[in-house]
């Protein structure tokens, strides 16, 4: 197979959660540019006439918009039932939706913990189980989680987020161990320090921002477009023999 064909996603259908902005939006656009139609899922935004819908359609692909409250188990189950009924074959699942709550550990309320774990850990597990089961039955599919540097490190003032992203690393391996031999690739992408809404507080803190930049070998904060290539790679045949891997996109942070 020619190398250019390894990255071709023509005829594939990708479900991307949290795709209305930031990293998720960039990944959905990249998958559409590579040929995939997109199922876009968001918690609190009308996607049908959104920027991401327009970008996908401008690439000549179809965009299907859904809304789901990832922190609500009933909403999540209803979404899973609806999307599987509407689209029996989903080739690619990108579990990107997530959230962060900042408060020192000694003051971190139960509500913060419960909300972050529900959105960042429980929802991706349920989605992967439900959509992945169909992939296993067909003997083919790609699942990509959005992990974090806090999959490897503890962070500061974000115990719930760190716990949830540590779990994502383990879920990636757990699913891969069971499904690699059944035709389904399960991997994750771990963003470094990226200019998105989640890092606005860090970038506004002059001391923290300077300390972070001084540690990044690339010398800059990342941006959402840095994830276009990695997501297409992991969603395509180019990554056929890659299973259970957490790919860091971090400007060299973890290598330091």
GROMACS .gro file of C-alpha atoms in nm:
model
  256
    1UNK     CA    1   0.000   0.000   0.000
    2UNK     CA    2   0.142   0.344  -0.092
    3UNK     CA    3   0.230   0.557   0.209
    4UNK     CA    4  -0.024   0.822   0.111
    5UNK     CA    5  -0.298   0.559   0.123
    6UNK     CA    6  -0.202   0.455   0.476
    7UNK     CA    7  -0.342   0.786   0.603
    8UNK     CA    8  -0.653   0.788   0.383
    9UNK     CA    9  -0.978   0.785   0.582
   10UNK     CA   10  -1.220   0.800   0.289
   11UNK     CA   11  -1.543   0.620   0.370
   12UNK     CA   12  -1.480   0.614   0.746
   13UNK     CA   13  -1.708   0.758   1.013
   14UNK     CA   14  -1.549   0.917   1.321
   15UNK     CA   15  -1.723   1.009   1.645
   16UNK     CA   16  -1.543   1.295   1.823
   17UNK     CA   17  -1.655   1.417   2.165
   18UNK     CA   18  -1.584   1.771   2.281
   19UNK     CA   19  -1.526   1.886   1.923
   20UNK     CA   20  -1.671   2.236   1.937
   21UNK     CA   21  -1.339   2.404   2.022
   22UNK     CA   22  -0.973   2.356   2.102
   23UNK     CA   23  -0.801   2.023   2.054
   24UNK     CA   24  -1.123   1.837   1.976
   25UNK     CA   25  -1.216   2.079   1.701
   26UNK     CA   26  -0.870   2.054   1.545
   27UNK     CA   27  -0.884   1.675   1.555
   28UNK     CA   28  -1.230   1.660   1.398
   29UNK     CA   29  -1.120   1.896   1.120
   30UNK     CA   30  -0.810   1.685   1.055
   31UNK     CA   31  -1.008   1.362   1.035
   32UNK     CA   32  -1.247   1.527   0.787
   33UNK     CA   33  -0.955   1.655   0.580
   34UNK     CA   34  -0.828   1.296   0.568
   35UNK     CA   35  -1.165   1.181   0.434
   36UNK     CA   36  -1.380   1.084   0.732
   37UNK     CA   37  -1.736   1.191   0.799
   38UNK     CA   38  -1.779   1.327   1.152
   39UNK     CA   39  -2.024   1.268   1.435
   40UNK     CA   40  -1.972   1.569   1.659
   41UNK     CA   41  -2.080   1.557   2.023
   42UNK     CA   42  -2.090   1.848   2.267
   43UNK     CA   43  -2.236   1.912   2.610
   44UNK     CA   44  -2.363   2.268   2.585
   45UNK     CA   45  -2.339   2.400   2.231
   46UNK     CA   46  -2.553   2.368   1.922
   47UNK     CA   47  -2.315   2.206   1.674
   48UNK     CA   48  -2.526   2.183   1.360
   49UNK     CA   49  -2.440   2.535   1.237
   50UNK     CA   50  -2.117   2.573   1.431
   51UNK     CA   51  -1.767   2.647   1.304
   52UNK     CA   52  -1.674   2.280   1.322
   53UNK     CA   53  -1.980   2.178   1.121
   54UNK     CA   54  -1.893   2.435   0.855
   55UNK     CA   55  -1.528   2.324   0.846
   56UNK     CA   56  -1.621   1.958   0.804
   57UNK     CA   57  -1.870   2.035   0.530
   58UNK     CA   58  -1.618   2.264   0.357
   59UNK     CA   59  -1.388   1.960   0.340
   60UNK     CA   60  -1.661   1.778   0.149
   61UNK     CA   61  -1.759   1.552   0.437
   62UNK     CA   62  -2.083   1.499   0.628
   63UNK     CA   63  -2.131   1.630   0.982
   64UNK     CA   64  -2.382   1.483   1.228
   65UNK     CA   65  -2.444   1.686   1.544
   66UNK     CA   66  -2.541   1.544   1.884
   67UNK     CA   67  -2.567   1.687   2.232
   68UNK     CA   68  -2.480   1.488   2.544
   69UNK     CA   69  -2.423   1.577   2.908
   70UNK     CA   70  -2.120   1.355   2.975
   71UNK     CA   71  -2.156   1.404   3.349
   72UNK     CA   72  -2.508   1.259   3.350
   73UNK     CA   73  -2.531   0.880   3.324
   74UNK     CA   74  -2.887   0.886   3.183
   75UNK     CA   75  -2.793   1.141   2.916
   76UNK     CA   76  -2.488   0.935   2.823
   77UNK     CA   77  -2.686   0.612   2.787
   78UNK     CA   78  -2.954   0.785   2.582
   79UNK     CA   79  -2.686   0.925   2.353
   80UNK     CA   80  -2.520   0.586   2.310
   81UNK     CA   81  -2.852   0.425   2.217
   82UNK     CA   82  -2.939   0.703   1.973
   83UNK     CA   83  -2.605   0.722   1.795
   84UNK     CA   84  -2.578   0.344   1.758
   85UNK     CA   85  -2.929   0.332   1.612
   86UNK     CA   86  -2.854   0.617   1.370
   87UNK     CA   87  -2.503   0.497   1.278
   88UNK     CA   88  -2.460   0.120   1.317
   89UNK     CA   89  -2.102   0.136   1.189
   90UNK     CA   90  -1.869   0.383   1.361
   91UNK     CA   91  -1.509   0.328   1.253
   92UNK     CA   92  -1.326   0.574   1.480
   93UNK     CA   93  -1.402   0.691   1.833
   94UNK     CA   94  -1.215   0.991   1.975
   95UNK     CA   95  -1.282   1.032   2.348
   96UNK     CA   96  -1.176   1.395   2.381
   97UNK     CA   97  -1.442   1.565   2.597
   98UNK     CA   98  -1.307   1.662   2.937
   99UNK     CA   99  -1.304   1.919   3.213
  100UNK     CA  100  -1.084   2.045   3.497
  101UNK     CA  101  -1.159   2.185   3.843
  102UNK     CA  102  -0.883   2.362   4.036
  103UNK     CA  103  -0.864   2.362   4.416
  104UNK     CA  104  -0.590   2.248   4.657
  105UNK     CA  105  -0.631   1.888   4.770
  106UNK     CA  106  -0.720   1.983   5.129
  107UNK     CA  107  -1.001   2.203   4.999
  108UNK     CA  108  -1.109   2.000   4.696
  109UNK     CA  109  -1.486   1.945   4.740
  110UNK     CA  110  -1.666   1.619   4.667
  111UNK     CA  111  -1.863   1.795   4.396
  112UNK     CA  112  -1.547   1.881   4.201
  113UNK     CA  113  -1.418   1.525   4.234
  114UNK     CA  114  -1.747   1.363   4.129
  115UNK     CA  115  -1.795   1.594   3.831
  116UNK     CA  116  -1.443   1.550   3.693
  117UNK     CA  117  -1.441   1.172   3.738
  118UNK     CA  118  -1.781   1.140   3.569
  119UNK     CA  119  -1.683   1.343   3.263
  120UNK     CA  120  -1.316   1.248   3.224
  121UNK     CA  121  -1.316   0.884   3.332
  122UNK     CA  122  -1.661   0.725   3.346
  123UNK     CA  123  -1.798   0.870   3.022
  124UNK     CA  124  -1.500   0.762   2.806
  125UNK     CA  125  -1.520   0.414   2.959
  126UNK     CA  126  -1.890   0.378   2.880
  127UNK     CA  127  -1.852   0.519   2.529
  128UNK     CA  128  -1.559   0.288   2.454
  129UNK     CA  129  -1.744  -0.012   2.588
  130UNK     CA  130  -2.059   0.062   2.390
  131UNK     CA  131  -1.904   0.173   2.059
  132UNK     CA  132  -1.605  -0.059   2.095
  133UNK     CA  133  -1.821  -0.368   2.139
  134UNK     CA  134  -1.956  -0.313   1.786
  135UNK     CA  135  -1.600  -0.268   1.656
  136UNK     CA  136  -1.499  -0.598   1.816
  137UNK     CA  137  -1.795  -0.774   1.653
  138UNK     CA  138  -1.688  -0.640   1.313
  139UNK     CA  139  -1.320  -0.710   1.379
  140UNK     CA  140  -1.203  -0.356   1.304
  141UNK     CA  141  -1.198  -0.010   1.461
  142UNK     CA  142  -0.990   0.267   1.617
  143UNK     CA  143  -1.034   0.419   1.962
  144UNK     CA  144  -0.832   0.722   2.069
  145UNK     CA  145  -0.843   0.871   2.419
  146UNK     CA  146  -0.724   1.220   2.509
  147UNK     CA  147  -0.490   1.165   2.803
  148UNK     CA  148  -0.263   1.431   2.960
  149UNK     CA  149   0.080   1.496   3.104
  150UNK     CA  150  -0.104   1.422   3.428
  151UNK     CA  151  -0.144   1.066   3.307
  152UNK     CA  152   0.223   1.050   3.416
  153UNK     CA  153   0.255   1.332   3.671
  154UNK     CA  154   0.050   1.454   3.966
  155UNK     CA  155   0.000   1.821   3.885
  156UNK     CA  156  -0.082   2.093   4.138
  157UNK     CA  157  -0.429   2.180   4.271
  158UNK     CA  158  -0.604   1.935   4.035
  159UNK     CA  159  -0.629   1.600   4.221
  160UNK     CA  160  -0.949   1.492   4.048
  161UNK     CA  161  -0.814   1.575   3.704
  162UNK     CA  162  -0.487   1.394   3.775
  163UNK     CA  163  -0.672   1.086   3.899
  164UNK     CA  164  -0.900   1.082   3.595
  165UNK     CA  165  -0.618   1.118   3.345
  166UNK     CA  166  -0.410   0.854   3.521
  167UNK     CA  167  -0.710   0.627   3.479
  168UNK     CA  168  -0.729   0.709   3.107
  169UNK     CA  169  -0.377   0.575   3.063
  170UNK     CA  170  -0.476   0.251   3.232
  171UNK     CA  171  -0.804   0.222   3.041
  172UNK     CA  172  -0.610   0.260   2.716
  173UNK     CA  173  -0.392  -0.036   2.810
  174UNK     CA  174  -0.679  -0.242   2.951
  175UNK     CA  175  -0.892  -0.210   2.637
  176UNK     CA  176  -0.589  -0.267   2.413
  177UNK     CA  177  -0.496  -0.586   2.598
  178UNK     CA  178  -0.841  -0.731   2.530
  179UNK     CA  179  -0.905  -0.597   2.183
  180UNK     CA  180  -0.571  -0.578   1.999
  181UNK     CA  181  -0.608  -0.938   1.883
  182UNK     CA  182  -0.963  -0.870   1.769
  183UNK     CA  183  -0.885  -0.598   1.517
  184UNK     CA  184  -0.939  -0.288   1.731
  185UNK     CA  185  -0.658  -0.042   1.798
  186UNK     CA  186  -0.686   0.146   2.128
  187UNK     CA  187  -0.437   0.425   2.195
  188UNK     CA  188  -0.421   0.769   2.356
  189UNK     CA  189  -0.276   1.113   2.289
  190UNK     CA  190  -0.136   1.302   2.587
  191UNK     CA  191  -0.130   1.678   2.527
  192UNK     CA  192   0.138   1.886   2.692
  193UNK     CA  193   0.078   2.249   2.782
  194UNK     CA  194  -0.155   2.371   2.508
  195UNK     CA  195  -0.316   2.712   2.458
  196UNK     CA  196  -0.679   2.619   2.527
  197UNK     CA  197  -0.950   2.718   2.776
  198UNK     CA  198  -0.825   2.451   3.020
  199UNK     CA  199  -0.489   2.627   3.056
  200UNK     CA  200  -0.614   2.986   3.064
  201UNK     CA  201  -0.551   3.014   3.438
  202UNK     CA  202  -0.194   2.887   3.401
  203UNK     CA  203  -0.114   3.119   3.113
  204UNK     CA  204  -0.253   3.414   3.311
  205UNK     CA  205  -0.021   3.334   3.602
  206UNK     CA  206   0.304   3.501   3.501
  207UNK     CA  207   0.524   3.294   3.731
  208UNK     CA  208   0.368   2.956   3.644
  209UNK     CA  209   0.363   3.036   3.273
  210UNK     CA  210   0.729   3.134   3.274
  211UNK     CA  211   0.827   2.821   3.468
  212UNK     CA  212   0.636   2.601   3.226
  213UNK     CA  213   0.791   2.761   2.917
  214UNK     CA  214   1.140   2.727   3.062
  215UNK     CA  215   1.091   2.352   3.092
  216UNK     CA  216   0.950   2.292   2.740
  217UNK     CA  217   1.242   2.211   2.506
  218UNK     CA  218   1.043   2.339   2.207
  219UNK     CA  219   1.021   2.677   2.379
  220UNK     CA  220   0.652   2.741   2.321
  221UNK     CA  221   0.304   2.643   2.434
  222UNK     CA  222   0.141   2.398   2.200
  223UNK     CA  223  -0.167   2.480   1.995
  224UNK     CA  224  -0.461   2.266   1.881
  225UNK     CA  225  -0.324   2.224   1.528
  226UNK     CA  226  -0.035   2.025   1.676
  227UNK     CA  227  -0.283   1.737   1.711
  228UNK     CA  228  -0.391   1.712   1.349
  229UNK     CA  229  -0.115   1.474   1.243
  230UNK     CA  230  -0.118   1.252   1.553
  231UNK     CA  231  -0.494   1.191   1.545
  232UNK     CA  232  -0.496   1.102   1.174
  233UNK     CA  233  -0.201   0.870   1.233
  234UNK     CA  234  -0.375   0.683   1.516
  235UNK     CA  235  -0.707   0.673   1.327
  236UNK     CA  236  -0.553   0.533   1.008
  237UNK     CA  237  -0.392   0.214   0.882
  238UNK     CA  238  -0.053   0.378   0.938
  239UNK     CA  239  -0.085   0.277   1.306
  240UNK     CA  240  -0.207  -0.079   1.244
  241UNK     CA  241   0.050  -0.239   1.477
  242UNK     CA  242   0.026   0.020   1.755
  243UNK     CA  243  -0.178  -0.080   2.059
  244UNK     CA  244  -0.200   0.051   2.415
  245UNK     CA  245   0.031   0.346   2.351
  246UNK     CA  246   0.004   0.690   2.507
  247UNK     CA  247   0.157   0.928   2.253
  248UNK     CA  248   0.284   1.251   2.410
  249UNK     CA  249   0.244   1.571   2.210
  250UNK     CA  250   0.423   1.799   2.449
  251UNK     CA  251   0.711   1.987   2.287
  252UNK     CA  252   0.956   1.751   2.457
  253UNK     CA  253   0.830   1.803   2.815
  254UNK     CA  254   0.836   1.434   2.912
  255UNK     CA  255   1.178   1.384   2.759
  256UNK     CA  256   1.330   1.651   2.981
   0.00000   0.00000   0.00000
